[in-house]
Tab-separated table of C-alpha atoms and ligand atoms in Angstrom:
chain	number	residue	atom	x	y	z
O	1383	MET	CA	229.746	175.497	61.762
O	1384	GLN	CA	227.050	176.410	59.247
O	1385	LYS	CA	226.733	180.166	58.808
O	1386	LYS	CA	223.221	181.503	59.175
O	1387	ILE	CA	221.976	183.878	56.481
O	1388	LEU	CA	218.803	185.928	56.918
O	1389	VAL	CA	217.036	186.383	53.581
O	1390	THR	CA	214.278	188.996	53.481
O	1391	GLY	CA	211.847	188.492	50.635
O	1392	GLY	CA	213.056	184.898	50.453
O	1393	THR	CA	209.836	183.507	48.960
O	1394	GLY	CA	209.888	186.049	46.123
O	1395	TYR	CA	211.243	185.571	42.625
O	1396	ILE	CA	214.937	186.377	43.046
O	1397	GLY	CA	214.850	185.567	46.764
O	1398	SER	CA	213.667	181.975	46.284
O	1399	HIS	CA	216.325	181.226	43.663
O	1400	THR	CA	218.974	182.679	45.965
O	1401	VAL	CA	217.758	180.600	48.933
O	1402	VAL	CA	218.244	177.490	46.770
O	1403	GLU	CA	221.819	178.478	45.887
O	1404	LEU	CA	222.622	179.331	49.523
O	1405	ILE	CA	221.381	175.955	50.760
O	1406	LYS	CA	223.348	174.220	47.997
O	1407	GLU	CA	226.468	176.002	49.255
O	1408	GLY	CA	225.916	174.751	52.805
O	1409	PHE	CA	224.444	177.855	54.430
O	1410	GLU	CA	221.637	177.769	56.973
O	1411	VAL	CA	218.849	180.033	55.743
O	1412	VAL	CA	216.183	181.966	57.626
O	1413	VAL	CA	213.500	183.593	55.478
O	1414	ILE	CA	211.344	186.598	56.362
O	1415	ASP	CA	208.548	187.490	53.949
O	1416	ASN	CA	205.159	189.152	54.345
O	1417	LEU	CA	203.854	187.129	51.348
O	1418	SER	CA	202.526	190.330	49.761
O	1419	ASN	CA	203.766	189.150	46.370
O	1420	SER	CA	204.587	185.476	46.853
O	1421	LYS	CA	203.190	182.225	48.148
O	1422	VAL	CA	204.183	180.186	51.158
O	1423	GLU	CA	204.219	177.003	49.008
O	1424	VAL	CA	207.483	178.266	47.527
O	1425	LEU	CA	209.140	176.918	50.698
O	1426	ASP	CA	207.969	173.388	49.827
O	1427	LYS	CA	209.386	173.812	46.340
O	1428	ILE	CA	212.706	174.917	47.812
O	1429	GLU	CA	212.641	171.784	49.977
O	1430	LYS	CA	211.926	169.629	46.910
O	1431	ILE	CA	214.937	171.062	45.109
O	1432	THR	CA	217.412	171.130	48.011
O	1433	GLY	CA	216.094	168.666	50.581
O	1434	THR	CA	215.945	171.470	53.168
O	1435	LYS	CA	213.093	173.724	54.166
O	1436	PRO	CA	214.309	177.066	55.474
O	1437	VAL	CA	213.047	178.489	58.753
O	1438	PHE	CA	210.277	180.944	57.892
O	1439	TYR	CA	208.829	184.049	59.550
O	1440	GLN	CA	205.829	185.832	58.045
O	1441	PHE	CA	205.725	189.512	58.912
O	1442	ASP	CA	206.393	192.932	57.442
O	1443	LEU	CA	209.881	194.358	57.919
O	1444	CYS	CA	208.364	197.730	58.771
O	1445	ASP	CA	207.234	196.060	62.025
O	1446	PHE	CA	210.289	196.829	64.121
O	1447	GLU	CA	209.141	194.815	67.143
O	1448	ARG	CA	208.554	191.611	65.194
O	1449	LEU	CA	211.864	192.084	63.430
O	1450	GLU	CA	213.694	192.590	66.711
O	1451	ALA	CA	212.031	189.474	68.135
O	1452	CYS	CA	213.325	187.535	65.119
O	1453	PHE	CA	216.891	188.848	65.561
O	1454	LYS	CA	216.730	187.858	69.257
O	1455	LYS	CA	215.314	184.408	68.580
O	1456	GLU	CA	217.722	183.576	65.770
O	1457	GLY	CA	220.710	184.890	67.706
O	1458	ASN	CA	223.744	184.280	65.549
O	1459	ILE	CA	222.948	185.705	62.117
O	1460	SER	CA	226.137	186.021	60.056
O	1461	SER	CA	224.805	188.005	57.136
O	1462	ILE	CA	221.649	189.415	55.571
O	1463	ILE	CA	220.459	189.448	51.978
O	1464	HIS	CA	217.744	192.053	51.700
O	1465	PHE	CA	215.336	191.493	48.788
O	1466	ALA	CA	212.029	192.440	50.386
O	1467	ALA	CA	210.694	195.505	48.577
O	1468	SER	CA	207.896	196.722	46.364
O	1469	LYS	CA	208.997	196.749	42.734
O	1470	ALA	CA	206.289	197.944	40.358
O	1471	VAL	CA	207.463	201.115	38.692
O	1472	GLY	CA	203.973	202.317	37.673
O	1473	GLU	CA	202.430	201.609	41.071
O	1474	SER	CA	205.221	203.579	42.736
O	1475	VAL	CA	204.152	206.667	40.795
O	1476	GLU	CA	200.573	206.217	42.092
O	1477	LYS	CA	201.550	205.326	45.656
O	1478	PRO	CA	204.894	206.966	46.424
O	1479	LEU	CA	204.490	206.905	50.202
O	1480	LEU	CA	203.872	203.168	50.182
O	1481	TYR	CA	207.123	202.724	48.275
O	1482	TYR	CA	209.165	205.052	50.477
O	1483	ARG	CA	207.831	203.306	53.584
O	1484	ASN	CA	208.128	199.714	52.351
O	1485	ASN	CA	211.486	200.049	50.708
O	1486	LEU	CA	213.266	202.467	53.031
O	1487	GLN	CA	211.793	202.023	56.498
O	1488	SER	CA	212.460	198.288	56.197
O	1489	LEU	CA	216.094	198.947	55.314
O	1490	VAL	CA	216.581	201.380	58.211
O	1491	ASN	CA	214.978	198.885	60.614
O	1492	LEU	CA	217.348	196.175	59.454
O	1493	LEU	CA	220.421	198.397	59.776
O	1494	GLU	CA	219.479	199.540	63.276
O	1495	LEU	CA	219.028	195.953	64.403
O	1496	MET	CA	222.236	194.868	62.681
O	1497	ARG	CA	224.064	197.373	64.853
O	1498	LYS	CA	222.265	196.353	68.019
O	1499	TYR	CA	222.695	192.592	67.494
O	1500	HIS	CA	226.142	192.711	65.901
O	1501	VAL	CA	225.236	191.414	62.459
O	1502	PRO	CA	228.011	192.804	60.256
O	1503	ASP	CA	227.036	192.189	56.631
O	1504	ILE	CA	224.213	193.042	54.259
O	1505	VAL	CA	223.781	192.436	50.530
O	1506	PHE	CA	221.243	194.817	49.006
O	1507	SER	CA	219.032	194.462	45.906
O	1508	SER	CA	219.750	197.518	43.827
O	1509	SER	CA	218.869	198.085	40.212
O	1510	CYS	CA	220.241	199.369	36.931
O	1511	THR	CA	217.388	201.825	37.196
O	1512	VAL	CA	219.786	204.012	39.244
O	1513	TYR	CA	221.525	204.903	35.960
O	1514	GLY	CA	218.428	206.204	34.125
O	1515	GLN	CA	219.248	206.566	30.398
O	1516	PRO	CA	223.032	206.795	30.432
O	1517	ASP	CA	224.886	208.921	27.867
O	1518	LYS	CA	227.416	206.172	27.199
O	1519	LEU	CA	226.934	202.412	26.852
O	1520	PRO	CA	227.704	199.966	28.302
O	1521	VAL	CA	227.298	201.379	31.804
O	1522	THR	CA	230.105	200.922	34.278
O	1523	GLU	CA	229.809	201.315	38.035
O	1524	SER	CA	231.283	204.798	37.710
O	1525	THR	CA	228.577	205.940	35.276
O	1526	PRO	CA	226.837	208.749	37.191
O	1527	TYR	CA	223.299	208.448	38.551
O	1528	GLN	CA	220.547	210.196	36.654
O	1529	ILE	CA	217.564	211.705	38.411
O	1530	ALA	CA	215.304	208.744	39.189
O	1531	GLU	CA	212.383	208.258	36.789
O	1532	SER	CA	210.041	206.929	39.474
O	1533	PRO	CA	209.654	206.698	43.255
O	1534	TYR	CA	210.657	203.029	42.880
O	1535	GLY	CA	213.940	204.025	41.229
O	1536	ASN	CA	214.417	206.701	43.851
O	1537	THR	CA	214.091	204.158	46.664
O	1538	LYS	CA	216.954	202.183	45.105
O	1539	GLN	CA	219.153	205.297	44.856
O	1540	ILE	CA	218.298	206.401	48.392
O	1541	GLY	CA	218.726	202.820	49.654
O	1542	GLU	CA	222.284	202.836	48.330
O	1543	GLU	CA	222.923	206.241	49.946
O	1544	ILE	CA	221.597	204.974	53.286
O	1545	LEU	CA	223.979	202.021	53.086
O	1546	LYS	CA	226.925	204.161	52.053
O	1547	ASP	CA	226.399	206.619	54.923
O	1548	THR	CA	225.802	203.844	57.454
O	1549	CYS	CA	228.895	201.898	56.412
O	1550	LYS	CA	230.927	205.096	56.627
O	1551	ALA	CA	229.705	206.104	60.081
O	1552	HIS	CA	229.698	202.586	61.555
O	1553	SER	CA	232.703	200.707	60.314
O	1554	GLU	CA	231.498	197.423	61.816
O	1555	ILE	CA	228.887	197.274	59.026
O	1556	LYS	CA	229.807	196.187	55.491
O	1557	SER	CA	227.547	196.104	52.486
O	1558	ILE	CA	227.436	195.132	48.829
O	1559	ALA	CA	224.717	196.544	46.562
O	1560	LEU	CA	224.040	194.509	43.420
O	1561	ARG	CA	222.653	196.550	40.560
O	1562	TYR	CA	220.512	194.052	38.692
O	1563	PHE	CA	219.774	194.501	35.030
O	1564	ASN	CA	216.642	192.630	33.833
O	1565	PRO	CA	216.217	189.328	35.708
O	1566	VAL	CA	214.308	186.667	33.753
O	1567	GLY	CA	213.997	182.882	33.465
O	1568	ALA	CA	213.397	180.240	36.090
O	1569	HIS	CA	215.080	177.395	37.939
O	1570	GLU	CA	215.860	174.371	35.721
O	1571	SER	CA	213.558	172.205	37.868
O	1572	ALA	CA	210.645	174.480	36.880
O	1573	LEU	CA	209.562	174.270	40.534
O	1574	ILE	CA	210.217	177.971	41.200
O	1575	GLY	CA	210.003	180.984	38.911
O	1576	GLU	CA	208.380	184.391	38.586
O	1577	LEU	CA	204.732	184.561	39.687
O	1578	PRO	CA	203.437	188.032	38.871
O	1579	LEU	CA	200.067	188.887	40.409
O	1580	GLY	CA	197.532	190.088	37.848
O	1581	THR	CA	198.637	191.503	34.521
O	1582	PRO	CA	202.428	191.349	34.223
O	1583	ASN	CA	204.338	194.618	33.807
O	1584	ASN	CA	207.529	192.995	32.644
O	1585	LEU	CA	208.281	191.708	29.189
O	1586	VAL	CA	209.127	188.030	29.719
O	1587	PRO	CA	206.127	187.084	31.894
O	1588	PHE	CA	203.953	188.847	29.324
O	1589	ILE	CA	205.570	186.834	26.521
O	1590	THR	CA	205.066	183.520	28.337
O	1591	GLN	CA	201.465	184.307	29.301
O	1592	THR	CA	200.653	185.304	25.723
O	1593	ALA	CA	202.222	182.107	24.374
O	1594	ALA	CA	200.172	180.164	26.950
O	1595	GLY	CA	196.963	181.839	25.782
O	1596	ILE	CA	196.369	183.645	29.092
O	1597	ARG	CA	196.857	187.023	27.355
O	1598	GLU	CA	195.531	187.623	23.902
O	1599	GLN	CA	198.272	189.838	22.580
O	1600	LEU	CA	201.593	191.285	23.646
O	1601	SER	CA	202.083	194.990	22.987
O	1602	VAL	CA	205.628	195.876	21.978
O	1603	PHE	CA	206.116	199.350	23.395
O	1604	GLY	CA	207.900	201.521	20.844
O	1605	SER	CA	209.330	200.594	17.437
O	1606	ASP	CA	210.941	203.930	16.601
O	1607	TYR	CA	213.832	203.887	19.028
O	1608	ASN	CA	217.320	204.541	17.776
O	1609	THR	CA	218.261	200.836	17.941
O	1610	PRO	CA	218.967	198.274	15.180
O	1611	ASP	CA	215.303	197.136	14.870
O	1612	GLY	CA	213.649	200.168	16.498
O	1613	THR	CA	212.622	198.364	19.705
O	1614	ALA	CA	214.148	198.995	23.129
O	1615	VAL	CA	217.286	197.171	24.243
O	1616	ARG	CA	217.888	195.585	27.666
O	1617	ASP	CA	220.423	193.333	29.346
O	1618	TYR	CA	218.449	190.244	30.386
O	1619	ILE	CA	220.077	188.113	33.059
O	1620	HIS	CA	219.124	184.590	34.098
O	1621	VAL	CA	217.768	184.580	37.651
O	1622	VAL	CA	220.009	181.647	38.647
O	1623	ASP	CA	223.129	183.557	37.559
O	1624	LEU	CA	221.841	186.498	39.564
O	1625	ALA	CA	221.207	184.267	42.597
O	1626	LYS	CA	224.796	183.021	42.403
O	1627	ALA	CA	226.070	186.616	42.463
O	1628	HIS	CA	224.412	186.970	45.879
O	1629	VAL	CA	226.104	183.858	47.265
O	1630	ILE	CA	229.481	185.126	46.052
O	1631	SER	CA	228.797	188.535	47.635
O	1632	VAL	CA	227.840	186.974	50.971
O	1633	LYS	CA	231.071	184.961	50.962
O	1634	ARG	CA	233.123	188.020	50.030
O	1635	LEU	CA	231.802	189.895	53.056
O	1636	LEU	CA	232.078	186.902	55.410
O	1637	GLU	CA	235.699	186.393	54.376
O	1638	ASN	CA	236.463	190.146	54.553
O	1639	LEU	CA	237.595	190.194	50.931
O	1640	ASN	CA	235.765	193.471	50.267
O	1641	LYS	CA	237.945	196.437	49.311
O	1642	SER	CA	235.741	199.020	51.026
O	1643	ASN	CA	232.837	198.877	53.465
O	1644	PHE	CA	230.328	199.743	50.778
O	1645	GLU	CA	230.742	198.213	47.336
O	1646	PHE	CA	228.392	198.045	44.364
O	1647	PHE	CA	228.439	195.947	41.214
O	1648	ASN	CA	226.606	195.691	37.905
O	1649	ILE	CA	224.977	192.277	37.565
O	1650	GLY	CA	224.085	191.677	33.934
O	1651	THR	CA	225.453	189.682	31.013
O	1652	GLY	CA	226.905	192.617	29.108
O	1653	ASN	CA	224.709	191.790	26.082
O	1654	GLY	CA	221.872	194.002	24.937
O	1655	TYR	CA	218.864	192.436	23.201
O	1656	SER	CA	215.923	194.241	21.669
O	1657	VAL	CA	212.307	193.408	22.496
O	1658	LEU	CA	211.868	191.821	19.052
O	1659	GLN	CA	215.057	189.773	19.375
O	1660	THR	CA	213.815	188.536	22.727
O	1661	ILE	CA	210.426	187.516	21.306
O	1662	GLN	CA	212.071	185.830	18.313
O	1663	THR	CA	214.472	183.896	20.531
O	1664	PHE	CA	211.540	182.764	22.676
O	1665	GLU	CA	209.639	181.573	19.594
O	1666	ARG	CA	212.635	179.783	18.117
O	1667	VAL	CA	213.843	177.891	21.189
O	1668	ASN	CA	210.378	176.852	22.306
O	1669	GLY	CA	208.731	176.306	18.933
O	1670	VAL	CA	205.727	178.455	19.863
O	1671	LYS	CA	204.325	181.667	18.397
O	1672	VAL	CA	203.734	184.864	20.310
O	1673	ASN	CA	200.928	187.087	19.081
O	1674	TYR	CA	202.273	190.653	19.266
O	1675	LYS	CA	201.723	194.083	17.796
O	1676	LEU	CA	203.859	197.194	17.683
O	1677	VAL	CA	202.365	200.064	19.672
O	1678	ASP	CA	203.472	203.451	21.037
O	1679	ARG	CA	206.324	203.821	23.480
O	1680	ARG	CA	205.569	203.203	27.163
O	1681	PRO	CA	206.005	206.421	29.153
O	1682	GLY	CA	209.122	206.398	31.324
O	1683	ASP	CA	210.938	203.678	29.335
O	1684	ILE	CA	214.527	204.264	28.382
O	1685	GLU	CA	215.811	203.449	24.910
O	1686	GLN	CA	218.628	201.095	25.739
O	1687	ILE	CA	220.836	199.916	28.548
O	1688	PHE	CA	223.317	197.119	29.031
O	1689	ALA	CA	226.035	196.490	31.544
O	1690	ASP	CA	229.770	196.614	31.542
O	1691	THR	CA	230.317	193.643	33.840
O	1692	SER	CA	234.114	193.685	33.891
O	1693	PHE	CA	234.282	195.021	37.469
O	1694	ALA	CA	232.029	192.236	38.785
O	1695	ASN	CA	233.953	189.678	36.696
O	1696	LYS	CA	237.305	190.811	38.090
O	1697	GLU	CA	236.445	191.732	41.673
O	1698	LEU	CA	233.712	189.233	42.517
O	1699	GLY	CA	234.988	186.507	40.227
O	1700	TRP	CA	231.410	186.241	38.973
O	1701	LYS	CA	230.245	185.949	35.373
O	1702	ALA	CA	226.836	185.210	33.907
O	1703	GLU	CA	226.898	181.723	32.401
O	1704	LYS	CA	223.460	181.405	30.851
O	1705	GLY	CA	222.441	183.039	27.593
O	1706	LEU	CA	219.152	184.349	26.243
O	1707	GLU	CA	218.114	180.958	24.856
O	1708	GLU	CA	218.320	179.304	28.264
O	1709	MET	CA	216.475	182.237	29.813
O	1710	MET	CA	213.638	181.847	27.327
O	1711	SER	CA	213.411	178.055	27.506
O	1712	SER	CA	213.378	177.989	31.326
O	1713	ALA	CA	210.775	180.787	31.446
O	1714	TRP	CA	208.509	178.752	29.146
O	1715	LYS	CA	209.055	175.499	31.019
O	1716	TRP	CA	208.074	177.300	34.232
O	1717	GLN	CA	205.035	178.990	32.673
O	1718	GLN	CA	203.664	175.622	31.629
O	1719	THR	CA	203.654	174.432	35.255
O	1720	VAL	CA	201.703	177.469	36.513
O	1721	LYS	CA	198.060	176.675	37.038
R	12	WQD	C1	211.635	195.556	29.117
R	12	WQD	C2	211.346	196.066	27.706
R	12	WQD	C3	209.448	197.557	27.620
R	12	WQD	C4	206.310	194.773	28.607
R	12	WQD	C5	211.846	197.206	34.983
R	12	WQD	C6	212.262	198.114	36.092
R	12	WQD	C7	213.652	197.776	36.523
R	12	WQD	C8	213.769	196.351	36.920
R	12	WQD	C9	213.167	195.414	35.925
R	12	WQD	C10	212.632	195.421	38.878
R	12	WQD	C11	210.981	197.559	27.689
R	12	WQD	C12	209.205	196.310	26.808
R	12	WQD	C13	207.550	195.326	28.342
R	12	WQD	C14	205.383	194.616	27.530
R	12	WQD	C15	207.014	195.550	26.024
R	12	WQD	N1	213.260	196.262	38.247
R	12	WQD	N2	207.888	195.723	27.075
R	12	WQD	N3	205.775	195.016	26.284
R	12	WQD	O1	211.224	198.427	32.216
R	12	WQD	O2	213.467	197.477	31.542
R	12	WQD	O3	212.737	197.353	33.892
R	12	WQD	O4	211.898	195.873	35.475
R	12	WQD	O5	212.098	194.985	39.624
R	12	WQD	O6	213.998	198.594	37.574
R	12	WQD	O7	212.225	199.438	35.633
R	12	WQD	O8	211.645	195.913	32.236
R	12	WQD	O9	210.462	193.910	31.447
R	12	WQD	O10	209.128	195.990	31.970
R	12	WQD	O11	210.582	195.951	29.963
R	12	WQD	O12	207.286	195.904	24.886
R	12	WQD	O13	204.255	194.156	27.704
R	12	WQD	O14	210.182	195.390	27.205
R	12	WQD	O15	208.891	198.669	27.011
R	12	WQD	O16	211.508	198.115	26.548
R	12	WQD	P1	212.256	197.405	32.380
R	12	WQD	P2	210.378	195.392	31.442
């Protein structure tokens, strides 16, 4: 029988790509999303790619009653992938309570209902932000946490703690937290991709919008870092590779292959690229120019981070397959479809 997977935030950027991979692998998918940062048309795009439109509920996960009604109606949920969360670092500094409520109350609601309705497994969207600026690179899963730089980062650290404590106290619950590095790119069909509302905060959407003439100029934040070209270094990961890591994690939990009730993995490529290298790769593979200037550092940015992915490679049997060129070409192909 098809296993039913509940995907929260399933119309969002990483969520929608993961729904596609789940359907491709034969799972039945139920999506919950409040559409605060995504559009309902994404479901039609998912149907175009896979031939299947997932069941959809529109509500906020902080609404315990609606969530309970969904658990009751759906009945036999095998596993949850929990993406739904607010994710703008700067906004979280302005509106910390919104972030603590959205990102943590929703998680607690889900865990309480998982216990009540006997749903055993949850895969959680964590972030490399839990590491802050590590002393040693690349970062392994045993690299210690640094004090979070923002309420957003704090919600990811606390989210992991909530899962760890819950899995310890209630052994019927198992969880995997995936610590994403910098997700970029879009599905090869160019039917789904990242749709930031307003001015993008993240580098790649800003690059594509500048190349498309929507933004006049890209500011490169900081050119005096202690890196080969002075600009900051990140581990960019293709969103489809990231989506596949979720499918593998769901299967690991369903098949009880996990080594402990709470596991966490770095999901990156292991390669660090600077902001300038990223822009240059974009220009080269797409044959377009990006108008940019070097400006001061952005407050709160770290100098460099990239993942040691050997634990995920060995334990999950997962490895990123797509390189920076594919990330940049798919991001551009997607941007050109956005009206
Ligand atoms: C990458 C590099 C910028 C925009 C954040 C979150 C993290 C994760 C992903 C998500 C940095 C530089 C950017 C621009 C630039 N979470 N930059 N000009 O900050 O590494 O990570 O997003 O939901 O938790 O913290 O990603 O894409 O914003 O920046 O020069 O206009 O690009 O300074 O060095 P970041 P980013």
